[in-house]
Amino acid sequence: MARHPILLDCDPGQDDAVAILLALAAEDALETIALTTVAGNVPLDRTTDNALRLVELAGAEVPVHAGADRPLLRPLVTAEQVHGPTGIDGADLPPTGRRPAPGHAACALVDAIRSRPPASVTLVATGPLTNLALAFRLAPDLPGRLRRVAIMGGAIGLGNVTPAAEFNFHVDPHAARIVFESGADIVLFPLDVTHQVRVTEERLARIRAVGNPAARAVAGMLAFYRGRNPEGGPPQAPLHDPCPVAWLLEPQLFRGRRAEVTIETDSPLGLGRSYVDFRSADPNALVMEQADAEGLFALLCARLARL
Ligand code: RIB
Ligand code: CA
């Protein structure tokens, strides 16, 4: 079976780290062309170093291109209170001798997508969408050349940074607006579906039992991350970012409907809000609403065991 070429733009972050390892563990099904990093959960130097350490942990040869160190217009907001000062606290990964590949992430996205056949590459985004917006402005042909854009971000209901906005879209609402107005074929994984994928103690134990270095790193990261539990309630933190990668591998794990998604960039209170209209006659995204969490964790454990 032909491998599905993907690019993964991310801001690791423990949940991004799990998405990265899931993708790299699925090299029989996914060809990860490159990782691109953006400032978000932690500053760019940290997200980039984290991505390099994770590629090393996976034993992969995948270039990492550093991208935007701040949003298009807004000041950078980070989330060390959730992810810890390194962004992947709990992983305990050693420093790596690997260095970022030359070239800004936005240029790397343009070059990689233009170098492949039209409608072949899926762009996965699990952080603020700044690099995607820059790439789409650099190369207006890009949205039409992509197979699709699979995004973790936004919310049908309440946000997780403000009542209105989810973190990735809150950090860079203008970039999110550019991406959703680009005409790209978008699949969106909002908080309403990622909150169904909870890191319970039992699931954490299953990951720990896989027993290899990658699984131990994931268990350490998720133990740290679930303990911070930014949204309150029992320590069962939602595992946001592996969702789009899991969908690429096993689409039956998710259910959704097409909707028109628009991003708030004017209202100070609502900045970054994703308005999701399932009744629109002009939908621009497939918005996921249901997840099979047990199936996702089974996929994750099976794939981690291959690293
Ligand atoms: O709101 C959750 C999203 O923001 C996740 O991608 C998390 O890693 C942070 O980037
Ligand atoms: Ca992220």
Tab-separated table of C-alpha atoms and ligand atoms in Angstrom:
chain	number	residue	atom	x	y	z
A	1	MET	CA	0.000	0.000	0.000
A	2	ALA	CA	1.406	3.431	-0.927
A	3	ARG	CA	2.480	5.441	2.091
A	4	HIS	CA	0.546	8.645	2.747
A	5	PRO	CA	2.934	11.646	2.714
A	6	ILE	CA	2.391	14.086	5.569
A	7	LEU	CA	3.941	17.209	7.052
A	8	LEU	CA	3.485	17.842	10.780
A	9	ASP	CA	3.525	21.423	12.083
A	10	CYS	CA	3.622	21.421	15.872
A	11	ASP	CA	4.510	23.121	19.168
A	12	PRO	CA	5.705	20.192	21.375
A	13	GLY	CA	4.118	20.110	24.116
A	14	GLN	CA	3.530	16.654	25.522
A	15	ASP	CA	0.444	15.981	23.397
A	16	ASP	CA	2.252	17.122	20.248
A	17	ALA	CA	5.060	14.757	21.262
A	18	VAL	CA	2.639	11.830	21.282
A	19	ALA	CA	1.373	12.885	17.845
A	20	ILE	CA	4.959	13.008	16.542
A	21	LEU	CA	5.817	9.552	17.934
A	22	LEU	CA	2.566	8.076	16.614
A	23	ALA	CA	3.331	9.395	13.124
A	24	LEU	CA	6.957	8.229	13.194
A	25	ALA	CA	5.912	4.807	14.507
A	26	ALA	CA	3.555	4.421	11.540
A	27	GLU	CA	6.166	4.697	8.811
A	28	ASP	CA	4.571	1.749	6.992
A	29	ALA	CA	1.462	3.857	6.448
A	30	LEU	CA	2.680	7.457	6.757
A	31	GLU	CA	5.687	9.086	5.119
A	32	THR	CA	6.545	11.964	7.446
A	33	ILE	CA	8.343	14.294	5.038
A	34	ALA	CA	9.307	16.815	7.719
A	35	LEU	CA	8.350	18.314	11.044
A	36	THR	CA	7.956	22.094	11.288
A	37	THR	CA	7.889	23.886	14.619
A	38	VAL	CA	6.135	27.007	15.837
A	39	ALA	CA	6.090	28.963	19.090
A	40	GLY	CA	3.081	28.018	21.185
A	41	ASN	CA	3.073	25.825	24.273
A	42	VAL	CA	6.646	27.017	24.861
A	43	PRO	CA	8.947	29.374	22.884
A	44	LEU	CA	10.278	28.326	19.478
A	45	ASP	CA	13.749	27.328	20.640
A	46	ARG	CA	12.178	24.831	23.001
A	47	THR	CA	9.546	23.453	20.616
A	48	THR	CA	12.294	22.966	18.025
A	49	ASP	CA	14.727	21.279	20.424
A	50	ASN	CA	11.877	19.084	21.683
A	51	ALA	CA	11.025	18.005	18.141
A	52	LEU	CA	14.682	17.134	17.476
A	53	ARG	CA	14.880	15.051	20.661
A	54	LEU	CA	11.666	13.211	19.754
A	55	VAL	CA	12.896	12.392	16.233
A	56	GLU	CA	16.052	10.982	17.840
A	57	LEU	CA	13.979	8.959	20.331
A	58	ALA	CA	12.041	7.474	17.407
A	59	GLY	CA	15.280	6.672	15.575
A	60	ALA	CA	13.930	8.493	12.526
A	61	GLU	CA	15.685	10.547	9.858
A	62	VAL	CA	13.127	13.338	9.441
A	63	PRO	CA	14.157	16.993	9.048
A	64	VAL	CA	12.907	19.547	11.563
A	65	HIS	CA	12.488	23.123	10.289
A	66	ALA	CA	12.015	25.931	12.805
A	67	GLY	CA	9.316	28.448	11.970
A	68	ALA	CA	7.601	31.445	13.508
A	69	ASP	CA	8.762	32.563	16.936
A	70	ARG	CA	5.617	34.649	17.455
A	71	PRO	CA	2.092	35.029	16.067
A	72	LEU	CA	1.390	37.208	13.000
A	73	LEU	CA	0.060	40.164	14.991
A	74	ARG	CA	-0.628	39.140	18.620
A	75	PRO	CA	2.055	38.936	21.330
A	76	LEU	CA	3.134	35.345	22.019
A	77	VAL	CA	1.243	33.561	24.801
A	78	THR	CA	2.834	30.328	26.041
A	79	ALA	CA	1.591	27.573	28.398
A	80	GLU	CA	4.407	26.504	30.701
A	81	GLN	CA	1.841	26.306	33.484
A	82	VAL	CA	0.410	23.276	31.648
A	83	HIS	CA	3.439	21.746	29.934
A	84	GLY	CA	6.267	22.703	32.285
A	85	PRO	CA	9.330	24.851	31.468
A	86	THR	CA	10.696	22.461	28.812
A	87	GLY	CA	7.317	21.830	27.203
A	88	ILE	CA	7.806	18.064	27.404
A	89	ASP	CA	8.388	17.723	31.132
A	90	GLY	CA	8.198	14.092	32.164
A	91	ALA	CA	9.920	12.801	29.020
A	92	ASP	CA	13.430	13.102	30.469
A	93	LEU	CA	15.010	12.970	27.009
A	94	PRO	CA	18.752	13.647	26.733
A	95	PRO	CA	20.086	16.583	24.724
A	96	THR	CA	20.525	15.738	21.049
A	97	GLY	CA	23.339	16.563	18.669
A	98	ARG	CA	20.801	16.999	15.897
A	99	ARG	CA	20.259	20.491	14.502
A	100	PRO	CA	17.297	22.069	12.710
A	101	ALA	CA	17.312	21.741	8.916
A	102	PRO	CA	18.111	24.967	7.051
A	103	GLY	CA	15.218	27.118	5.889
A	104	HIS	CA	12.236	28.636	7.652
A	105	ALA	CA	9.346	26.255	8.242
A	106	ALA	CA	7.028	28.246	5.975
A	107	CYS	CA	9.476	27.945	3.069
A	108	ALA	CA	10.006	24.261	3.851
A	109	LEU	CA	6.244	23.674	3.707
A	110	VAL	CA	6.035	25.443	0.329
A	111	ASP	CA	8.976	23.500	-1.119
A	112	ALA	CA	7.815	20.119	0.201
A	113	ILE	CA	4.231	20.498	-1.025
A	114	ARG	CA	5.237	21.836	-4.450
A	115	SER	CA	7.736	18.981	-4.876
A	116	ARG	CA	4.990	16.350	-4.565
A	117	PRO	CA	2.105	15.489	-6.906
A	118	PRO	CA	-1.002	17.646	-6.433
A	119	ALA	CA	-3.488	16.395	-3.806
A	120	SER	CA	-0.969	13.921	-2.376
A	121	VAL	CA	0.297	15.609	0.812
A	122	THR	CA	-1.683	16.009	4.048
A	123	LEU	CA	-0.581	18.887	6.273
A	124	VAL	CA	-1.206	18.118	9.955
A	125	ALA	CA	-1.189	21.081	12.368
A	126	THR	CA	-1.229	20.739	16.148
A	127	GLY	CA	-0.089	24.190	17.236
A	128	PRO	CA	-0.865	27.812	16.433
A	129	LEU	CA	-1.312	28.108	12.641
A	130	THR	CA	1.284	30.845	12.078
A	131	ASN	CA	3.563	28.770	9.803
A	132	LEU	CA	0.619	27.616	7.703
A	133	ALA	CA	-0.628	31.174	7.248
A	134	LEU	CA	2.845	32.370	6.232
A	135	ALA	CA	3.188	29.493	3.764
A	136	PHE	CA	-0.254	30.166	2.259
A	137	ARG	CA	0.631	33.843	1.806
A	138	LEU	CA	4.033	32.944	0.282
A	139	ALA	CA	2.433	30.446	-2.099
A	140	PRO	CA	-1.283	31.061	-2.814
A	141	ASP	CA	-1.329	27.848	-4.871
A	142	LEU	CA	-0.566	25.780	-1.759
A	143	PRO	CA	-4.081	25.229	-0.311
A	144	GLY	CA	-5.223	23.856	-3.667
A	145	ARG	CA	-2.183	21.574	-3.981
A	146	LEU	CA	-2.737	19.880	-0.622
A	147	ARG	CA	-4.716	16.645	-0.196
A	148	ARG	CA	-6.081	18.148	3.021
A	149	VAL	CA	-5.172	20.048	6.187
A	150	ALA	CA	-5.878	18.167	9.444
A	151	ILE	CA	-5.983	20.581	12.377
A	152	MET	CA	-6.246	20.183	16.134
A	153	GLY	CA	-7.759	23.447	17.330
A	154	GLY	CA	-10.831	25.471	18.034
A	155	ALA	CA	-14.042	24.501	19.773
A	156	ILE	CA	-17.692	24.028	18.898
A	157	GLY	CA	-18.540	25.016	22.462
A	158	LEU	CA	-16.374	26.633	25.140
A	159	GLY	CA	-12.673	27.364	24.728
A	160	ASN	CA	-9.915	26.326	27.119
A	161	VAL	CA	-7.971	29.590	27.393
A	162	THR	CA	-10.950	31.943	27.460
A	163	PRO	CA	-14.610	30.930	27.417
A	164	ALA	CA	-14.453	31.782	23.701
A	165	ALA	CA	-11.134	30.456	22.458
A	166	GLU	CA	-9.074	27.265	22.349
A	167	PHE	CA	-5.295	27.747	22.861
A	168	ASN	CA	-3.998	27.259	19.280
A	169	PHE	CA	-6.547	29.670	17.803
A	170	HIS	CA	-6.257	32.047	20.781
A	171	VAL	CA	-2.491	32.379	20.290
A	172	ASP	CA	-2.787	33.291	16.609
A	173	PRO	CA	-6.370	34.058	15.580
A	174	HIS	CA	-5.276	35.914	12.440
A	175	ALA	CA	-3.344	32.889	11.190
A	176	ALA	CA	-6.318	30.643	11.897
A	177	ARG	CA	-8.562	32.997	9.917
A	178	ILE	CA	-6.172	32.925	6.933
A	179	VAL	CA	-6.131	29.110	6.968
A	180	PHE	CA	-9.929	28.726	7.218
A	181	GLU	CA	-10.447	31.292	4.427
A	182	SER	CA	-7.785	29.674	2.202
A	183	GLY	CA	-10.011	27.178	0.443
A	184	ALA	CA	-7.953	24.242	1.691
A	185	ASP	CA	-9.771	20.950	2.365
A	186	ILE	CA	-9.801	21.092	6.193
A	187	VAL	CA	-10.537	18.394	8.774
A	188	LEU	CA	-10.869	19.953	12.231
A	189	PHE	CA	-10.439	18.208	15.613
A	190	PRO	CA	-11.880	20.711	18.132
A	191	LEU	CA	-11.845	20.477	21.933
A	192	ASP	CA	-15.319	18.906	21.891
A	193	VAL	CA	-13.851	15.759	20.350
A	194	THR	CA	-10.375	15.790	21.891
A	195	HIS	CA	-11.929	16.058	25.368
A	196	GLN	CA	-13.388	12.584	24.738
A	197	VAL	CA	-9.823	11.209	24.616
A	198	ARG	CA	-8.835	11.267	28.271
A	199	VAL	CA	-5.581	9.985	29.831
A	200	THR	CA	-6.999	7.786	32.577
A	201	GLU	CA	-4.821	5.895	35.067
A	202	GLU	CA	-5.680	2.615	33.329
A	203	ARG	CA	-4.685	3.931	29.898
A	204	LEU	CA	-1.484	5.365	31.355
A	205	ALA	CA	-0.665	1.934	32.821
A	206	ARG	CA	-1.242	0.307	29.401
A	207	ILE	CA	1.190	2.712	27.783
A	208	ARG	CA	3.755	2.162	30.552
A	209	ALA	CA	3.423	-1.614	30.090
A	210	VAL	CA	4.580	-1.349	26.459
A	211	GLY	CA	7.945	-1.042	28.169
A	212	ASN	CA	10.266	0.430	25.524
A	213	PRO	CA	12.020	3.836	25.747
A	214	ALA	CA	9.416	5.620	23.606
A	215	ALA	CA	6.519	4.277	25.676
A	216	ARG	CA	8.327	5.146	28.902
A	217	ALA	CA	8.834	8.704	27.642
A	218	VAL	CA	5.160	8.974	26.663
A	219	ALA	CA	4.043	7.590	30.033
A	220	GLY	CA	6.313	10.059	31.818
A	221	MET	CA	5.026	12.984	29.776
A	222	LEU	CA	1.368	12.028	30.205
A	223	ALA	CA	1.792	11.446	33.934
A	224	PHE	CA	3.177	14.991	34.204
A	225	TYR	CA	0.600	16.480	31.822
A	226	ARG	CA	-2.480	14.820	33.374
A	227	GLY	CA	-1.383	16.004	36.769
A	228	ARG	CA	-1.512	19.622	35.630
A	229	ASN	CA	-5.058	19.175	34.377
A	230	PRO	CA	-5.563	22.781	33.245
A	231	GLU	CA	-9.274	22.418	32.765
A	232	GLY	CA	-9.945	21.212	36.280
A	233	GLY	CA	-11.861	18.162	37.341
A	234	PRO	CA	-10.325	14.717	37.899
A	235	PRO	CA	-6.718	14.276	36.614
A	236	GLN	CA	-7.726	12.908	33.228
A	237	ALA	CA	-6.131	15.411	30.865
A	238	PRO	CA	-7.381	15.337	27.281
A	239	LEU	CA	-4.948	13.997	24.684
A	240	HIS	CA	-5.559	16.560	21.939
A	241	ASP	CA	-2.847	16.334	19.288
A	242	PRO	CA	-2.656	12.615	18.429
A	243	CYS	CA	-6.266	12.832	17.167
A	244	PRO	CA	-5.552	14.027	13.597
A	245	VAL	CA	-2.715	11.515	13.199
A	246	ALA	CA	-4.871	8.687	14.575
A	247	TRP	CA	-7.610	9.651	12.107
A	248	LEU	CA	-5.166	9.385	9.200
A	249	LEU	CA	-4.298	5.868	10.352
A	250	GLU	CA	-7.784	4.689	11.366
A	251	PRO	CA	-10.496	7.080	10.119
A	252	GLN	CA	-13.234	4.962	11.674
A	253	LEU	CA	-12.120	6.227	15.092
A	254	PHE	CA	-13.865	9.548	14.459
A	255	ARG	CA	-17.222	10.864	13.284
A	256	GLY	CA	-18.068	14.370	12.159
A	257	ARG	CA	-20.098	16.636	9.898
A	258	ARG	CA	-19.260	19.342	7.404
A	259	ALA	CA	-19.641	22.889	8.678
A	260	GLU	CA	-18.664	26.456	7.967
A	261	VAL	CA	-15.959	27.524	10.425
A	262	THR	CA	-15.180	31.223	10.842
A	263	ILE	CA	-12.594	32.694	13.223
A	264	GLU	CA	-13.130	35.768	15.390
A	265	THR	CA	-10.337	38.320	14.910
A	266	ASP	CA	-12.064	41.541	16.008
A	267	SER	CA	-13.904	41.120	19.321
A	268	PRO	CA	-11.460	41.451	22.278
A	269	LEU	CA	-13.589	39.042	24.333
A	270	GLY	CA	-14.120	36.557	21.550
A	271	LEU	CA	-10.674	36.714	19.904
A	272	GLY	CA	-9.764	33.305	18.450
A	273	ARG	CA	-13.254	31.863	18.770
A	274	SER	CA	-14.186	29.316	16.091
A	275	TYR	CA	-17.825	29.756	15.059
A	276	VAL	CA	-18.952	26.332	13.779
A	277	ASP	CA	-22.120	26.464	11.653
A	278	PHE	CA	-23.359	22.978	10.742
A	279	ARG	CA	-26.343	24.504	8.880
A	280	SER	CA	-24.281	26.566	6.466
A	281	ALA	CA	-24.732	26.026	2.738
A	282	ASP	CA	-21.079	26.922	2.321
A	283	PRO	CA	-19.099	24.503	4.545
A	284	ASN	CA	-15.303	24.802	4.583
A	285	ALA	CA	-14.356	21.953	6.928
A	286	LEU	CA	-15.198	18.482	8.186
A	287	VAL	CA	-15.593	19.046	11.939
A	288	MET	CA	-15.142	15.989	14.120
A	289	GLU	CA	-17.628	15.460	16.975
A	290	GLN	CA	-17.167	11.875	18.197
A	291	ALA	CA	-14.045	9.882	19.060
A	292	ASP	CA	-13.452	6.241	19.932
A	293	ALA	CA	-10.997	6.861	22.784
A	294	GLU	CA	-10.441	3.182	23.551
A	295	GLY	CA	-9.642	2.550	19.901
A	296	LEU	CA	-7.215	5.464	19.818
A	297	PHE	CA	-5.305	4.238	22.879
A	298	ALA	CA	-5.171	0.704	21.448
A	299	LEU	CA	-3.703	2.162	18.233
A	300	LEU	CA	-1.230	4.274	20.208
A	301	CYS	CA	0.007	1.326	22.312
A	302	ALA	CA	0.342	-0.927	19.261
A	303	ARG	CA	2.292	1.715	17.362
A	304	LEU	CA	4.558	2.699	20.273
A	305	ALA	CA	5.521	-0.963	20.639
A	306	ARG	CA	7.063	-0.769	17.149
A	307	LEU	CA	9.555	1.957	18.078
B	1	RIB	O1	-5.812	23.529	23.151
B	1	RIB	C1	-5.003	22.390	23.013
B	1	RIB	C2	-3.905	22.625	22.025
B	1	RIB	O2	-3.070	23.703	22.452
B	1	RIB	C3	-2.950	21.427	21.885
B	1	RIB	O3	-2.438	21.408	20.587
B	1	RIB	C4	-1.863	21.743	22.875
B	1	RIB	O4	-0.619	21.113	22.532
B	1	RIB	C5	-1.743	23.227	22.694
B	1	RIB	O5	-0.934	23.476	21.545
B	2	CA	CA	-0.005	21.478	20.297
